[in-house]
Amino acid sequence: SRRASLPPPMEQATERGLARLSEEAASVPAAVAARLGAEAEEALHAAFAGTLLPGYQRASTQMFEQLHAAFTSGTERVTSALSAEVSPVTTQLAATAEPLASIEARLGQLLADVQAAASSAAAASTAAEEAAQSAAAAAASAAA
C-alpha cells in the first residue's frame, strides 16, 4: 500500500533499486561461500595439522608402546613357562647321557669280542677241515 502512494518516478527508481539489490543478493551466497570456503579450508588444514595430527600421533605412539609392552611381557611369561617345563627334561637327558655312553662302550666291546670269536671259530673250522682232508688223504694212501 505504501508503494501505491509513491509518485511514478520514485516508484520506477525503487523498482530498479530493488531489482539491482535482488541481483546482488543472489550473487552474495556464492561470493561468501567462495571466500569462506578458502578460509574455512585453511582453518581446517591448520586445525588438522596443529591439533588433530599431533593428538593422533601421541595416541598411536601410546597404543604401540602398550602393544609392545604387552607382547614383551607375554613372550617373557611363555619363555619362562617353557623353560620351567624343559629344564627337568634337560636334566634327565643329561643324567641319561652318561649311562648311555657306558652302554655304548660295553656294546662296542661285546661286538669286538663276538667278531674275534667268529674269526677264531672260522680259523678253527678251516683248520679242522684241513685236518680232516689230511686225515682222509692219509687214510686213502694207507689203504692203497
Tab-separated table of C-alpha atoms in Angstrom:
chain	number	residue	atom	x	y	z
A	1	SER	CA	0.000	0.000	0.000
A	2	ARG	CA	2.907	2.326	0.553
A	3	ARG	CA	4.060	1.804	-2.973
A	4	ALA	CA	0.842	2.910	-4.381
A	5	SER	CA	1.265	6.313	-2.782
A	6	LEU	CA	4.729	6.960	-4.331
A	7	PRO	CA	4.968	9.146	-7.373
A	8	PRO	CA	5.724	7.191	-10.586
A	9	PRO	CA	9.369	8.342	-10.982
A	10	MET	CA	10.128	7.269	-7.425
A	11	GLU	CA	8.224	4.066	-7.991
A	12	GLN	CA	10.425	3.302	-11.012
A	13	ALA	CA	13.605	4.187	-9.154
A	14	THR	CA	12.543	1.979	-6.275
A	15	GLU	CA	11.794	-0.913	-8.657
A	16	ARG	CA	15.183	-0.537	-10.329
A	17	GLY	CA	16.908	-0.385	-6.941
A	18	LEU	CA	15.090	-3.492	-5.739
A	19	ALA	CA	15.923	-5.351	-8.980
A	20	ARG	CA	19.606	-4.446	-8.649
A	21	LEU	CA	19.575	-5.391	-4.959
A	22	SER	CA	17.943	-8.710	-5.818
A	23	GLU	CA	20.625	-9.408	-8.432
A	24	GLU	CA	23.394	-8.544	-5.999
A	25	ALA	CA	21.718	-10.528	-3.230
A	26	ALA	CA	21.655	-13.597	-5.494
A	27	SER	CA	25.425	-13.381	-6.010
A	28	VAL	CA	26.194	-12.864	-2.284
A	29	PRO	CA	25.885	-16.534	-1.236
A	30	ALA	CA	28.293	-17.655	-3.960
A	31	ALA	CA	30.792	-14.890	-3.108
A	32	VAL	CA	30.521	-15.621	0.622
A	33	ALA	CA	30.888	-19.359	0.001
A	34	ALA	CA	33.930	-18.826	-2.212
A	35	ARG	CA	35.546	-16.502	0.316
A	36	LEU	CA	34.625	-18.553	3.367
A	37	GLY	CA	35.386	-21.828	1.556
A	38	ALA	CA	39.044	-20.915	1.098
A	39	GLU	CA	39.302	-19.518	4.616
A	40	ALA	CA	37.418	-22.495	6.070
A	41	GLU	CA	39.705	-24.890	4.203
A	42	GLU	CA	42.781	-23.076	5.527
A	43	ALA	CA	41.344	-23.102	9.064
A	44	LEU	CA	40.519	-26.804	8.795
A	45	HIS	CA	44.018	-27.545	7.494
A	46	ALA	CA	45.603	-25.542	10.324
A	47	ALA	CA	43.425	-27.229	12.953
A	48	PHE	CA	44.112	-30.654	11.466
A	49	ALA	CA	47.874	-30.094	11.281
A	50	GLY	CA	48.127	-28.299	14.616
A	51	THR	CA	45.700	-30.253	16.768
A	52	LEU	CA	44.405	-33.468	15.279
A	53	LEU	CA	47.636	-34.885	13.819
A	54	PRO	CA	49.758	-34.405	16.962
A	55	GLY	CA	46.949	-35.865	19.085
A	56	TYR	CA	46.585	-38.834	16.755
A	57	GLN	CA	50.356	-39.310	16.735
A	58	ARG	CA	50.515	-39.286	20.544
A	59	ALA	CA	47.617	-41.728	20.793
A	60	SER	CA	49.182	-44.026	18.185
A	61	THR	CA	52.555	-43.905	19.940
A	62	GLN	CA	50.958	-44.770	23.267
A	63	MET	CA	48.966	-47.589	21.683
A	64	PHE	CA	52.066	-49.101	20.077
A	65	GLU	CA	54.043	-48.741	23.304
A	66	GLN	CA	51.268	-50.576	25.158
A	67	LEU	CA	51.160	-53.273	22.470
A	68	HIS	CA	54.941	-53.661	22.672
A	69	ALA	CA	54.848	-53.911	26.469
A	70	ALA	CA	52.025	-56.476	26.365
A	71	PHE	CA	53.781	-58.533	23.697
A	72	THR	CA	57.120	-58.425	25.536
A	73	SER	CA	55.510	-59.364	28.825
A	74	GLY	CA	53.561	-62.215	27.238
A	75	THR	CA	56.641	-63.506	25.442
A	76	GLU	CA	58.643	-63.442	28.682
A	77	ARG	CA	55.883	-65.349	30.509
A	78	VAL	CA	55.717	-68.007	27.780
A	79	THR	CA	59.523	-68.314	27.678
A	80	SER	CA	59.644	-68.669	31.448
A	81	ALA	CA	56.904	-71.318	31.460
A	82	LEU	CA	58.605	-73.258	28.657
A	83	SER	CA	61.941	-73.043	30.447
A	84	ALA	CA	60.349	-74.439	33.608
A	85	GLU	CA	58.924	-77.343	31.580
A	86	VAL	CA	62.107	-78.021	29.596
A	87	SER	CA	64.605	-77.740	32.473
A	88	PRO	CA	63.686	-81.065	34.161
A	89	VAL	CA	63.751	-82.839	30.813
A	90	THR	CA	67.173	-81.386	30.065
A	91	THR	CA	68.413	-82.569	33.463
A	92	GLN	CA	67.035	-86.073	32.848
A	93	LEU	CA	68.636	-86.202	29.415
A	94	ALA	CA	71.983	-85.136	30.846
A	95	ALA	CA	71.710	-87.832	33.540
A	96	THR	CA	70.848	-90.430	30.878
A	97	ALA	CA	73.716	-89.462	28.567
A	98	GLU	CA	76.489	-90.901	30.791
A	99	PRO	CA	74.916	-94.355	31.284
A	100	LEU	CA	74.141	-94.473	27.560
A	101	ALA	CA	77.768	-93.734	26.765
A	102	SER	CA	78.816	-96.558	29.100
A	103	ILE	CA	76.331	-98.940	27.466
A	104	GLU	CA	77.563	-97.904	24.030
A	105	ALA	CA	81.187	-98.607	25.063
A	106	ARG	CA	80.212	-102.013	26.501
A	107	LEU	CA	78.262	-102.921	23.343
A	108	GLY	CA	81.274	-101.915	21.257
A	109	GLN	CA	83.498	-104.223	23.356
A	110	LEU	CA	80.981	-107.077	23.069
A	111	LEU	CA	80.814	-106.616	19.296
A	112	ALA	CA	84.621	-106.733	19.102
A	113	ASP	CA	84.630	-109.891	21.242
A	114	VAL	CA	81.975	-111.534	19.034
A	115	GLN	CA	83.887	-110.602	15.888
A	116	ALA	CA	87.119	-112.029	17.387
A	117	ALA	CA	85.313	-115.211	18.417
A	118	ALA	CA	83.808	-115.507	14.935
A	119	SER	CA	87.278	-115.100	13.406
A	120	SER	CA	88.714	-117.732	15.784
A	121	ALA	CA	85.832	-120.089	15.025
A	122	ALA	CA	86.304	-119.600	11.292
A	123	ALA	CA	90.063	-120.260	11.656
A	124	ALA	CA	89.377	-123.358	13.786
A	125	SER	CA	86.806	-124.565	11.273
A	126	THR	CA	89.270	-124.095	8.410
A	127	ALA	CA	91.988	-125.919	10.404
A	128	ALA	CA	89.575	-128.758	11.221
A	129	GLU	CA	88.594	-129.077	7.549
A	130	GLU	CA	92.241	-129.151	6.535
A	131	ALA	CA	92.996	-131.768	9.221
A	132	ALA	CA	90.032	-133.838	8.077
A	133	GLN	CA	91.170	-133.621	4.469
A	134	SER	CA	94.714	-134.586	5.509
A	135	ALA	CA	93.413	-137.497	7.548
A	136	ALA	CA	91.225	-138.646	4.655
A	137	ALA	CA	94.155	-138.350	2.274
A	138	ALA	CA	96.412	-140.304	4.690
A	139	ALA	CA	93.756	-142.959	5.141
A	140	ALA	CA	93.307	-143.233	1.392
A	141	SER	CA	97.023	-143.560	0.824
A	142	ALA	CA	97.381	-146.117	3.636
A	143	ALA	CA	94.579	-148.135	2.140
A	144	ALA	CA	96.179	-148.050	-1.208
